[in-house]
Amino acid sequence: MKKLLYIVCSICLAGGFSSCESFLDKHVPQGTLSDEQVKTPANAEAMVVSAYAIFTTAEDINSSFSMWNFEVRSDDAYKGGSGPGDGDVFHQLEIQQGVLTTNWNINDMWVRLYNSLSRVNSAIALLNVSDFDMKQQRLAEMKFLRAYGHFLLKRLYKHIPFVINENLTYDEYNNLSNREFSNDEGWQLIINDLEEAFKVLPEKQADKGRPTKAAAAAFLAKVYLYKAYHQDDENTNQVTSINQAELQKVIEYTNPTLYANYGLEADIHNNFRPEEQFENGIESIWAIQYSRNDGSTYGNLNWSYGLIPPNIPGATDGGTDFFKPSQNLVNAYRTGADGLPLLDTFNQKDYDMNVDNADPRLFLTVGMPGLPYMFNKNYMMDKTSVWSRSGGVYGYYVSLKQNVDPALIGEYLIKGSYWASSMNRIVFRYADVLLMRAEAYAQLGNSEQAIALVNQIRQRAAGSTQMIGSYQNTYGVKMYVTPYKGSYSKDETVKIVKMERRLELAMESERFFDLVRWGDAATVLNKYYAEEIDNCALYSDAHFTANKGEYLPIPFVQMSAARGNYVQNCGNW
């Protein structure tokens, strides 16, 4: 009876019921309850839907599962807002100074993600005691979601407790250790769930938000890529070796035959448009689904980007202007006379749009003074407070990938407490699959294959001009991008792939985590701080401490509640 009641309580909470009684009133006649009534296919499906839903409803503008709030630690973005005191805990992360284990944002993300895992495990527990035609597929979907929750946590905190037993008792849960598994073993636990999902998931799903076999493959490739860069020294976060067998698994799970239904969009910008004809396109392997006009007041809108829009009078009034592209990122899009990135010298001078060649992706990633915001000529950007609430402290650039044309206000851009849109957030897109494959080939010494994959991305970049085709004649910008030619050493190829990941995935919250897994964070970010002071004076106090700044600390409140079962991350927190 106790186990049965525990399952019902999980259903009640996950389903949004205020009590078990309200669940019983809806699902069980006259308050009676039986095993068979709990284990119905309808209840199991409801729990599965509830598990999906929490990955939208549990996130927040300050704790977005896209991780943009924590990407301000990278060289791609400034925190933004009105100044360092606006979201001060994120300012501390940005400059890597004064970060405390008691900071609310560090615990908030932990709690939200473990709440998500609780919902997923409740669904798995009910599916395990149910019996219906879709049971195995739904279990595979939930294993995928459980891997997703653990993956987000592990990238943030490194040493986490893994909730892989969906039938844990209260006491067992409270006795979990965050050091039961090594770093390498932790990645393997995530892989185990994904491999089970991969075996069962279909090639296509009727509901776009459900993962497919290709989604599981892309996710497996990503986890194996993280796992390959071993960080198993208990006292440091250093990369001690790069495992070739795990790189081969990346090759295996990025095999083109697994992605027959996917490919590159003709224009990269199509991945970041809210209109229905662009949602779930050929490049979108798995995306968090948002919607509008679904019968609720605001619909199932994407509120997680609500702090990013600028404050345009009469349009996006109330926009808070967070997550500003850095000058360093803009400079990275400069190309030489050969149309290739300036791998080692891009930051020797700031980009000048009327002088320098640039990769077209710059104008699809960063809104800049002198150009139209979101490609709308009614909103020309300039160096005024409209485009920088901080008065230029964080510069005047604006991120484009999370924002929506103000012409779509009321249709695809909606004002509530903050701004929201119905635009999906792509978690795995095909370009990332190509770049993961390229990185694995590069590290394995197969430069020719790696460069060929990079060139597919660069050729698509050259053709990504549907929104900016007039920029050269109208605004005098110079767009020039070409594929790589010739042969390259292993080290040169690795450098090329790393740069291409930055250019292609900029402002998509991959950069900081890439730097950490490569073991490059301290070197790259301290150089960035030193060079960026003239553009962002706040960096005069910035310093990245190796073997500390790579991961967030385990939150103080979690350490206190863990009964001595948690060990704090290295770094003398």
Coordinates of C-alpha atoms in Angstrom, one line a residue:
M1 CA 0.0 0.0 0.0
K2 CA 2.8 2.5 0.8
K3 CA 4.4 2.0 -2.6
L4 CA 1.1 2.5 -4.3
L5 CA 0.4 5.7 -2.4
Y6 CA 3.9 6.9 -3.2
I7 CA 3.2 6.5 -6.9
V8 CA -0.1 8.3 -6.6
C9 CA 1.6 11.2 -4.8
S10 CA 4.1 11.5 -7.6
I11 CA 1.3 11.5 -10.2
C12 CA -0.5 14.3 -8.2
L13 CA 2.5 16.5 -7.9
A14 CA 3.7 16.0 -11.5
G15 CA 0.2 16.5 -12.9
G16 CA -0.3 19.8 -11.1
F17 CA -2.9 18.5 -8.6
S18 CA -3.0 20.2 -5.3
S19 CA -3.5 17.0 -3.4
C20 CA -4.0 13.3 -3.9
E21 CA -7.7 13.9 -3.2
S22 CA -7.9 16.1 -6.3
F23 CA -6.2 13.4 -8.4
L24 CA -8.6 10.8 -7.1
D25 CA -11.6 13.0 -7.7
K26 CA -10.6 13.3 -11.4
H27 CA -9.4 9.7 -12.1
V28 CA -10.9 7.3 -9.6
P29 CA -14.7 7.0 -9.0
Q30 CA -15.9 7.6 -5.4
G31 CA -12.3 7.8 -4.0
T32 CA -11.5 4.1 -4.5
L33 CA -8.1 3.2 -5.9
S34 CA -6.8 0.0 -7.3
D35 CA -3.5 -1.1 -8.9
E36 CA -5.1 -1.4 -12.3
Q37 CA -6.6 2.1 -12.2
V38 CA -3.2 3.6 -11.3
K39 CA -1.5 1.7 -14.1
T40 CA -3.8 2.6 -17.0
P41 CA -2.2 3.7 -20.3
A42 CA -3.9 7.1 -20.0
N43 CA -2.2 7.7 -16.7
A44 CA 1.1 6.6 -18.0
E45 CA 0.8 8.8 -21.1
A46 CA -0.2 11.7 -18.8
M47 CA 2.9 11.2 -16.7
V48 CA 5.1 11.1 -19.8
V49 CA 3.6 14.4 -21.1
S50 CA 4.1 15.9 -17.7
A51 CA 7.8 14.9 -17.8
Y52 CA 8.2 16.6 -21.2
A53 CA 6.4 19.7 -19.9
I54 CA 8.7 20.4 -17.0
F55 CA 11.5 21.1 -19.4
T56 CA 9.6 24.2 -20.3
T57 CA 7.7 25.0 -17.2
A58 CA 10.5 24.5 -14.7
E59 CA 13.0 26.9 -16.4
D60 CA 13.0 30.6 -15.9
I61 CA 14.5 33.8 -17.3
N62 CA 17.2 33.6 -14.7
S63 CA 17.7 29.8 -15.0
S64 CA 17.2 29.0 -18.7
F65 CA 17.9 25.4 -19.6
S66 CA 19.5 26.9 -22.8
M67 CA 22.2 27.9 -20.3
W68 CA 22.6 31.4 -21.8
N69 CA 22.7 32.8 -18.2
F70 CA 25.9 30.8 -17.6
E71 CA 27.4 31.4 -21.0
V72 CA 28.3 34.9 -19.9
R73 CA 31.4 33.1 -18.5
S74 CA 32.7 32.6 -22.1
D75 CA 34.5 35.0 -24.5
D76 CA 31.4 35.2 -26.7
A77 CA 29.1 37.3 -24.5
Y78 CA 28.9 40.0 -21.8
K79 CA 26.3 39.8 -19.1
G80 CA 24.5 43.0 -20.2
G81 CA 21.6 44.6 -18.4
S82 CA 21.9 48.0 -16.9
G83 CA 25.2 47.4 -15.1
P84 CA 27.1 45.0 -12.9
G85 CA 24.5 45.3 -10.1
D86 CA 21.8 44.2 -12.4
G87 CA 21.9 40.4 -11.9
D88 CA 25.0 40.8 -9.7
V89 CA 25.5 37.1 -9.2
F90 CA 25.9 36.7 -13.0
H91 CA 28.3 39.5 -13.0
Q92 CA 30.4 37.6 -10.4
L93 CA 30.3 34.6 -12.8
E94 CA 31.3 36.7 -15.7
I95 CA 34.4 38.1 -14.1
Q96 CA 35.0 34.9 -12.0
Q97 CA 35.3 36.9 -8.8
G98 CA 33.2 36.8 -5.6
V99 CA 31.2 33.7 -6.6
L100 CA 29.7 32.2 -3.4
T101 CA 28.3 28.8 -2.8
T102 CA 25.3 30.7 -1.2
N103 CA 24.5 32.6 -4.4
W104 CA 20.8 32.0 -5.3
N105 CA 21.4 31.3 -9.0
I106 CA 23.8 28.4 -8.3
N107 CA 21.2 26.6 -6.1
D108 CA 18.2 27.6 -8.3
M109 CA 19.5 25.8 -11.4
W110 CA 20.3 22.7 -9.3
V111 CA 16.8 22.6 -7.8
R112 CA 15.1 23.1 -11.2
L113 CA 17.0 20.4 -12.9
Y114 CA 16.5 17.9 -10.1
N115 CA 12.8 18.7 -10.1
S116 CA 12.8 17.8 -13.8
L117 CA 14.5 14.5 -13.1
S118 CA 12.0 13.7 -10.4
R119 CA 9.2 14.2 -12.9
V120 CA 10.9 12.0 -15.4
N121 CA 11.6 9.2 -12.9
S122 CA 8.0 9.3 -11.7
A123 CA 7.0 8.7 -15.3
I124 CA 9.5 5.8 -15.6
A125 CA 8.2 4.2 -12.4
L126 CA 4.6 4.2 -13.6
L127 CA 5.6 3.0 -17.1
N128 CA 7.5 0.1 -15.5
V129 CA 4.3 -1.2 -13.8
S130 CA 2.0 -0.5 -16.8
D131 CA 1.4 -2.5 -19.9
F132 CA 0.4 -1.0 -23.2
D133 CA 1.5 -1.0 -26.8
M134 CA 3.7 2.2 -26.6
K135 CA 5.3 1.3 -23.3
Q136 CA 8.9 0.5 -24.6
Q137 CA 9.0 3.6 -26.8
R138 CA 7.8 5.8 -24.0
L139 CA 10.4 4.4 -21.6
A140 CA 13.0 5.1 -24.3
E141 CA 11.8 8.7 -24.5
M142 CA 12.0 9.1 -20.7
K143 CA 15.5 7.6 -20.6
F144 CA 16.5 10.2 -23.2
L145 CA 15.0 13.0 -21.0
R146 CA 16.8 11.6 -17.9
A147 CA 20.1 11.7 -19.8
Y148 CA 19.3 15.3 -20.8
G149 CA 18.7 16.4 -17.2
H150 CA 21.9 14.7 -15.9
F151 CA 23.9 16.1 -18.9
L152 CA 22.9 19.7 -18.1
L153 CA 23.7 19.2 -14.4
K154 CA 27.1 17.5 -15.1
R155 CA 28.3 20.2 -17.5
L156 CA 27.5 22.8 -14.8
Y157 CA 28.6 21.1 -11.6
K158 CA 30.8 18.1 -12.7
H159 CA 30.3 16.0 -9.5
I160 CA 26.6 15.3 -9.1
P161 CA 24.4 12.7 -7.5
F162 CA 22.9 10.5 -10.2
V163 CA 19.2 9.7 -9.8
I164 CA 19.2 6.6 -12.0
N165 CA 17.0 4.4 -9.7
E166 CA 13.4 5.6 -10.3
N167 CA 12.2 3.7 -7.2
L168 CA 14.4 5.3 -4.6
T169 CA 12.9 5.6 -1.1
Y170 CA 13.1 9.0 0.7
D171 CA 16.0 7.8 2.8
E172 CA 17.9 6.3 -0.1
Y173 CA 17.5 9.6 -2.0
N174 CA 18.9 11.5 0.9
N175 CA 21.9 9.2 1.1
L176 CA 23.0 9.6 -2.5
S177 CA 26.6 10.7 -2.9
N178 CA 27.9 13.1 -5.5
R179 CA 31.2 11.2 -5.6
E180 CA 29.8 7.6 -6.0
F181 CA 31.0 7.7 -9.6
S182 CA 34.2 9.2 -11.1
N183 CA 33.9 11.8 -13.8
D184 CA 34.3 9.2 -16.5
E185 CA 31.8 6.9 -14.8
G186 CA 29.3 9.7 -14.6
W187 CA 29.4 10.2 -18.4
Q188 CA 29.0 6.5 -18.8
L189 CA 25.8 6.5 -16.8
I190 CA 24.4 9.1 -19.1
I191 CA 25.5 7.0 -22.1
N192 CA 23.8 3.9 -20.7
D193 CA 20.4 5.7 -20.7
L194 CA 21.0 7.0 -24.2
E195 CA 22.1 3.7 -25.6
E196 CA 18.9 2.1 -24.3
A197 CA 16.9 4.9 -25.9
F198 CA 18.8 4.6 -29.2
K199 CA 17.9 0.9 -29.5
V200 CA 14.2 1.6 -29.3
L201 CA 13.4 5.1 -30.6
P202 CA 11.9 5.2 -34.1
E203 CA 13.4 7.1 -37.0
K204 CA 10.4 9.4 -37.1
Q205 CA 7.9 10.7 -34.5
A206 CA 4.4 12.0 -35.2
D207 CA 4.9 14.5 -32.3
K208 CA 7.9 16.8 -33.1
G209 CA 9.0 17.2 -29.5
R210 CA 9.6 13.5 -29.0
P211 CA 13.2 12.4 -29.7
T212 CA 14.0 10.1 -32.6
K213 CA 16.8 7.6 -33.1
A214 CA 18.8 10.4 -34.8
A215 CA 18.3 12.6 -31.7
A216 CA 19.6 9.8 -29.5
A217 CA 22.6 9.3 -31.8
A218 CA 23.4 13.1 -31.8
F219 CA 23.2 13.1 -28.0
L220 CA 25.4 10.0 -27.7
A221 CA 28.0 11.6 -30.0
K222 CA 28.0 14.7 -27.8
V223 CA 28.4 12.8 -24.5
Y224 CA 31.1 10.6 -25.9
L225 CA 32.9 13.7 -27.1
Y226 CA 32.8 15.1 -23.6
K227 CA 33.8 11.8 -22.1
A228 CA 36.8 11.5 -24.5
Y229 CA 38.5 14.5 -22.8
H230 CA 39.3 12.8 -19.6
Q231 CA 39.2 14.9 -16.4
D232 CA 39.6 12.2 -13.7
D233 CA 42.2 13.8 -11.5
E234 CA 40.2 14.3 -8.2
N235 CA 42.1 17.4 -7.4
T236 CA 42.0 19.3 -10.7
N237 CA 39.8 19.9 -13.7
Q238 CA 42.6 19.4 -16.1
V239 CA 42.3 17.2 -19.3
T240 CA 44.7 14.4 -18.6
S241 CA 44.2 12.5 -21.9
I242 CA 42.0 12.2 -25.0
N243 CA 40.6 8.8 -25.5
Q244 CA 40.7 7.5 -29.0
A245 CA 38.2 4.7 -28.5
E246 CA 35.6 7.3 -27.4
L247 CA 36.4 9.5 -30.3
Q248 CA 35.7 6.5 -32.5
K249 CA 32.3 6.3 -30.8
V250 CA 31.7 9.9 -31.9
I251 CA 32.4 8.8 -35.5
E252 CA 30.0 5.9 -35.1
Y253 CA 27.1 8.0 -33.8
T254 CA 27.6 10.8 -36.4
N255 CA 27.6 8.4 -39.3
P256 CA 25.5 10.1 -42.1
T257 CA 23.3 7.0 -42.5
L258 CA 21.8 7.8 -39.1
Y259 CA 20.6 11.2 -40.3
A260 CA 18.8 10.4 -43.5
N261 CA 16.0 12.7 -42.5
Y262 CA 18.2 15.6 -41.7
G263 CA 20.6 18.0 -43.3
L264 CA 21.8 21.7 -43.3
E265 CA 19.3 24.4 -43.9
A266 CA 20.0 26.5 -47.0
D267 CA 20.4 29.5 -44.7
I268 CA 21.6 29.2 -41.1
H269 CA 19.1 31.9 -40.1
N270 CA 16.2 29.5 -40.8
N271 CA 17.1 27.8 -37.5
F272 CA 16.2 30.9 -35.6
R273 CA 12.9 32.0 -37.0
P274 CA 9.6 31.6 -35.1
E275 CA 7.2 31.3 -38.1
E276 CA 5.6 27.8 -38.4
Q277 CA 7.2 27.2 -41.8
F278 CA 10.6 27.4 -40.2
E279 CA 10.0 25.4 -37.1
N280 CA 11.3 21.8 -36.9
G281 CA 13.1 22.2 -40.2
I282 CA 15.6 19.8 -41.8
E283 CA 18.4 20.8 -39.5
S284 CA 16.5 20.5 -36.2
I285 CA 17.2 17.1 -34.8
W286 CA 15.6 17.7 -31.4
A287 CA 14.1 20.9 -30.2
I288 CA 12.2 22.1 -27.1
Q289 CA 8.7 22.9 -28.5
Y290 CA 6.9 26.2 -27.7
S291 CA 3.6 27.3 -29.0
R292 CA 1.0 30.1 -29.2
N293 CA -2.7 30.3 -29.5
D294 CA -3.2 27.0 -27.7
G295 CA -6.1 28.1 -25.6
S296 CA -4.2 29.5 -22.7
T297 CA -3.6 33.1 -21.9
Y298 CA -0.1 33.2 -23.3
G299 CA 0.2 29.7 -24.8
N300 CA 3.2 27.5 -24.1
L301 CA 5.6 30.4 -24.9
N302 CA 9.4 30.5 -24.5
W303 CA 9.9 32.8 -21.6
S304 CA 13.5 31.7 -21.0
Y305 CA 14.9 34.4 -23.4
G306 CA 12.8 37.1 -21.7
L307 CA 15.8 39.1 -20.5
I308 CA 17.5 39.3 -23.8
P309 CA 15.5 41.8 -26.0
P310 CA 16.7 45.4 -26.1
N311 CA 14.5 48.2 -24.8
I312 CA 13.1 49.8 -28.0
P313 CA 10.6 52.7 -27.1
G314 CA 7.2 52.0 -28.6
A315 CA 8.2 48.4 -29.5
T316 CA 10.0 46.2 -27.0
D317 CA 9.4 48.5 -24.0
G318 CA 10.6 46.7 -20.9
G319 CA 13.4 44.8 -22.7
T320 CA 16.3 44.3 -20.4
D321 CA 19.2 44.0 -22.8
F322 CA 21.0 41.0 -21.3
F323 CA 23.4 38.6 -23.1
K324 CA 25.4 41.0 -25.3
P325 CA 27.8 39.7 -27.9
S326 CA 31.4 40.6 -27.1
Q327 CA 33.8 42.6 -29.3
N328 CA 36.0 39.5 -29.3
L329 CA 33.3 37.5 -30.8
V330 CA 32.6 40.1 -33.5
N331 CA 36.3 40.3 -34.3
A332 CA 36.4 36.5 -34.7
Y333 CA 34.2 36.8 -37.8
R334 CA 36.8 38.8 -39.6
T335 CA 38.2 37.0 -42.7
G336 CA 41.4 37.5 -44.6
A337 CA 41.9 38.2 -48.2
D338 CA 41.6 34.5 -48.7
G339 CA 38.1 34.4 -47.1
L340 CA 39.3 32.3 -44.2
P341 CA 39.3 33.1 -40.5
L342 CA 42.2 34.9 -38.9
L343 CA 42.9 32.1 -36.5
D344 CA 45.7 33.7 -34.5
T345 CA 45.3 37.4 -35.3
F346 CA 41.6 38.1 -35.5
N347 CA 41.7 40.2 -32.3
Q348 CA 44.6 42.4 -33.1
K349 CA 42.2 45.1 -34.2
D350 CA 38.4 45.6 -33.8
Y351 CA 36.2 44.8 -36.8
D352 CA 35.3 47.7 -39.1
M353 CA 32.3 46.9 -41.2
N354 CA 33.3 49.3 -44.0
V355 CA 36.9 48.0 -44.2
D356 CA 37.1 44.4 -43.1
N357 CA 35.9 41.3 -44.8
A358 CA 33.5 39.3 -42.6
D359 CA 31.9 35.9 -42.5
P360 CA 28.1 36.4 -43.3
R361 CA 27.2 34.6 -40.1
L362 CA 28.3 37.7 -38.2
F363 CA 25.3 39.6 -39.5
L364 CA 23.0 36.7 -38.6
T365 CA 24.4 36.4 -35.1
V366 CA 25.1 40.0 -33.9
G367 CA 23.1 43.1 -34.3
M368 CA 25.4 46.1 -34.8
P369 CA 25.2 49.9 -34.9
G370 CA 24.6 51.0 -38.5
L371 CA 22.6 48.0 -39.4
P372 CA 18.9 47.1 -39.0
Y373 CA 17.9 45.2 -35.9
M374 CA 16.4 41.8 -36.8
F375 CA 16.7 42.8 -40.5
N376 CA 13.9 45.4 -40.0
K377 CA 14.9 48.8 -41.4
N378 CA 12.4 50.5 -39.1
Y379 CA 14.8 49.7 -36.2
M380 CA 18.2 50.9 -37.1
M381 CA 20.8 50.3 -34.5
D382 CA 23.1 53.0 -33.2
K383 CA 25.2 53.8 -30.2
T384 CA 22.4 55.1 -27.9
S385 CA 20.7 53.8 -24.7
V386 CA 18.1 52.1 -26.9
W387 CA 20.7 49.5 -27.7
S388 CA 22.6 49.5 -24.5
R389 CA 20.8 50.0 -21.1
S390 CA 24.2 50.2 -19.5
G391 CA 25.2 53.3 -21.5
G392 CA 27.8 51.3 -23.4
V393 CA 29.4 49.5 -20.5
Y394 CA 28.5 46.3 -22.2
G395 CA 28.8 47.7 -25.7
Y396 CA 26.1 48.2 -28.3
Y397 CA 25.8 44.8 -29.9
V398 CA 22.6 42.7 -29.6
S399 CA 22.2 39.0 -29.9
L400 CA 20.0 38.0 -32.9
K401 CA 19.6 34.2 -32.5
Q402 CA 17.2 34.6 -29.5
N403 CA 15.3 37.6 -30.6
V404 CA 12.3 38.2 -32.9
D405 CA 11.5 41.0 -35.3
P406 CA 9.4 43.7 -33.6
A407 CA 7.1 43.6 -36.6
L408 CA 5.9 40.3 -35.2
I409 CA 4.8 41.7 -31.8
G410 CA 1.4 40.3 -30.9
E411 CA 1.9 37.4 -33.3
Y412 CA 5.2 35.7 -32.5
L413 CA 6.6 38.1 -29.9
I414 CA 4.3 38.6 -26.9
K415 CA 4.6 40.8 -23.8
G416 CA 3.7 39.4 -20.4
S417 CA 5.9 40.0 -17.3
Y418 CA 8.7 39.9 -19.8
W419 CA 9.0 39.3 -23.5
A420 CA 8.3 35.8 -24.9
S421 CA 8.0 34.1 -28.3
S422 CA 6.8 30.8 -29.6
M423 CA 10.2 30.1 -31.2
N424 CA 11.5 26.6 -30.6
R425 CA 14.9 26.2 -29.0
I426 CA 17.0 23.7 -31.0
V427 CA 19.0 21.4 -28.7
F428 CA 20.7 19.3 -31.3
R429 CA 21.1 20.6 -34.9
Y430 CA 22.7 18.9 -37.8
A431 CA 25.5 21.4 -38.1
D432 CA 26.7 20.4 -34.6
V433 CA 26.7 16.8 -35.7
L434 CA 29.0 17.6 -38.6
L435 CA 31.3 19.6 -36.3
M436 CA 31.4 16.9 -33.7
R437 CA 32.4 14.4 -36.4
A438 CA 35.0 16.9 -37.7
E439 CA 36.4 17.3 -34.2
A440 CA 36.7 13.5 -33.7
Y441 CA 38.4 13.1 -37.0
A442 CA 40.8 16.0 -36.3
Q443 CA 41.8 14.6 -32.9
L444 CA 42.3 11.1 -34.5
G445 CA 44.7 12.7 -37.1
N446 CA 42.3 12.4 -40.1
S447 CA 42.7 16.0 -41.2
E448 CA 41.3 15.5 -44.7
Q449 CA 37.9 14.2 -43.5
A450 CA 37.8 16.9 -40.8
I451 CA 38.4 19.7 -43.2
A452 CA 35.8 18.4 -45.7
L453 CA 33.2 18.5 -42.9
V454 CA 34.2 22.0 -41.9
N455 CA 33.9 23.1 -45.5
Q456 CA 30.3 21.9 -45.7
I457 CA 29.5 24.4 -42.8
R458 CA 31.5 27.1 -44.5
Q459 CA 29.8 26.6 -47.9
R460 CA 26.4 26.9 -46.2
A461 CA 27.6 30.1 -44.5
A462 CA 28.5 31.6 -47.8
G463 CA 25.0 31.1 -49.0
S464 CA 23.3 32.4 -45.9
T465 CA 22.3 35.7 -47.3
Q466 CA 18.5 35.7 -47.7
M467 CA 18.1 38.3 -45.0
I468 CA 21.3 40.3 -45.6
G469 CA 21.8 40.1 -49.4
S470 CA 21.5 43.9 -49.7
Y471 CA 23.9 44.7 -46.9
Q472 CA 27.0 45.1 -49.1
N473 CA 25.3 47.7 -51.4
T474 CA 23.2 49.4 -48.8
Y475 CA 25.5 49.5 -45.8
G476 CA 29.0 49.0 -47.4
V477 CA 29.8 45.8 -45.5
K478 CA 32.2 43.3 -47.1
M479 CA 31.2 39.6 -46.9
Y480 CA 33.6 37.0 -47.9
V481 CA 33.9 33.4 -46.7
T482 CA 35.6 30.5 -48.6
P483 CA 36.3 26.8 -47.9
Y484 CA 39.7 25.6 -46.7
K485 CA 42.1 24.3 -49.4
G486 CA 45.2 22.3 -49.2
S487 CA 46.5 20.1 -46.5
Y488 CA 46.8 20.7 -42.7
S489 CA 48.6 19.1 -39.8
K490 CA 46.7 17.6 -36.9
D491 CA 47.3 20.6 -34.7
E492 CA 46.3 23.1 -37.4
T493 CA 43.1 21.0 -38.1
V494 CA 42.1 20.9 -34.5
K495 CA 42.5 24.7 -34.3
I496 CA 40.4 25.1 -37.5
V497 CA 37.6 22.9 -36.1
K498 CA 37.6 24.8 -32.7
M499 CA 37.2 28.1 -34.5
E500 CA 34.5 26.8 -36.8
R501 CA 32.5 25.6 -33.7
R502 CA 32.7 29.1 -32.3
L503 CA 31.6 30.8 -35.5
E504 CA 28.8 28.4 -36.2
L505 CA 27.4 28.0 -32.7
A506 CA 28.1 31.4 -31.3
M507 CA 25.5 32.6 -28.7
E508 CA 24.0 29.1 -28.5
S509 CA 25.6 28.5 -25.1
E510 CA 28.2 25.9 -26.3
R511 CA 31.4 28.0 -26.1
F512 CA 32.1 28.0 -22.4
F513 CA 31.5 24.3 -22.1
D514 CA 33.6 23.6 -25.2
L515 CA 36.5 25.5 -23.6
V516 CA 36.2 23.5 -20.4
R517 CA 36.1 20.1 -22.1
W518 CA 39.1 21.0 -24.2
G519 CA 41.0 22.2 -21.2
D520 CA 41.4 25.6 -22.8
A521 CA 39.3 27.7 -20.4
A522 CA 42.0 29.3 -18.3
T523 CA 44.3 30.1 -21.2
V524 CA 41.7 31.5 -23.5
L525 CA 39.6 33.4 -21.0
N526 CA 42.5 35.1 -19.2
K527 CA 43.8 36.3 -22.5
Y528 CA 40.3 37.4 -23.4
Y529 CA 40.0 39.4 -20.2
A530 CA 43.3 41.2 -20.8
E531 CA 42.5 42.1 -24.3
E532 CA 38.9 43.1 -23.7
I533 CA 39.4 45.7 -21.0
D534 CA 39.2 48.5 -23.5
N535 CA 35.8 47.3 -24.7
C536 CA 34.4 46.2 -21.3
A537 CA 36.2 48.0 -18.4
L538 CA 34.6 45.6 -15.9
Y539 CA 37.1 43.0 -17.0
S540 CA 39.9 44.9 -15.2
D541 CA 38.9 42.8 -12.1
A542 CA 38.4 39.5 -14.0
H543 CA 40.5 36.5 -13.6
F544 CA 39.9 32.8 -14.4
T545 CA 41.3 30.5 -11.7
A546 CA 42.2 27.1 -13.2
N547 CA 40.8 24.1 -11.3
K548 CA 38.0 26.2 -9.9
G549 CA 36.2 28.3 -12.5
E550 CA 35.5 25.4 -14.9
Y551 CA 32.5 24.3 -12.8
L552 CA 30.0 25.8 -10.4
P553 CA 30.4 24.9 -6.7
I554 CA 27.9 22.5 -5.2
P555 CA 25.3 24.9 -3.6
F556 CA 25.7 25.5 0.1
V557 CA 22.2 24.5 0.8
Q558 CA 22.7 21.2 -0.9
M559 CA 25.9 20.5 0.9
S560 CA 24.2 21.3 4.2
A561 CA 21.3 18.9 3.5
A562 CA 23.4 16.1 2.2
R563 CA 24.3 14.6 5.6
G564 CA 28.0 14.6 4.7
N565 CA 27.4 12.6 1.5
Y566 CA 28.5 15.4 -0.8
V567 CA 32.1 16.5 -1.5
Q568 CA 32.6 20.1 -2.7
N569 CA 34.3 20.6 -6.1
C570 CA 38.0 21.5 -6.1
G571 CA 38.9 25.2 -5.8
N572 CA 38.7 26.0 -2.1
W573 CA 35.1 27.2 -2.3

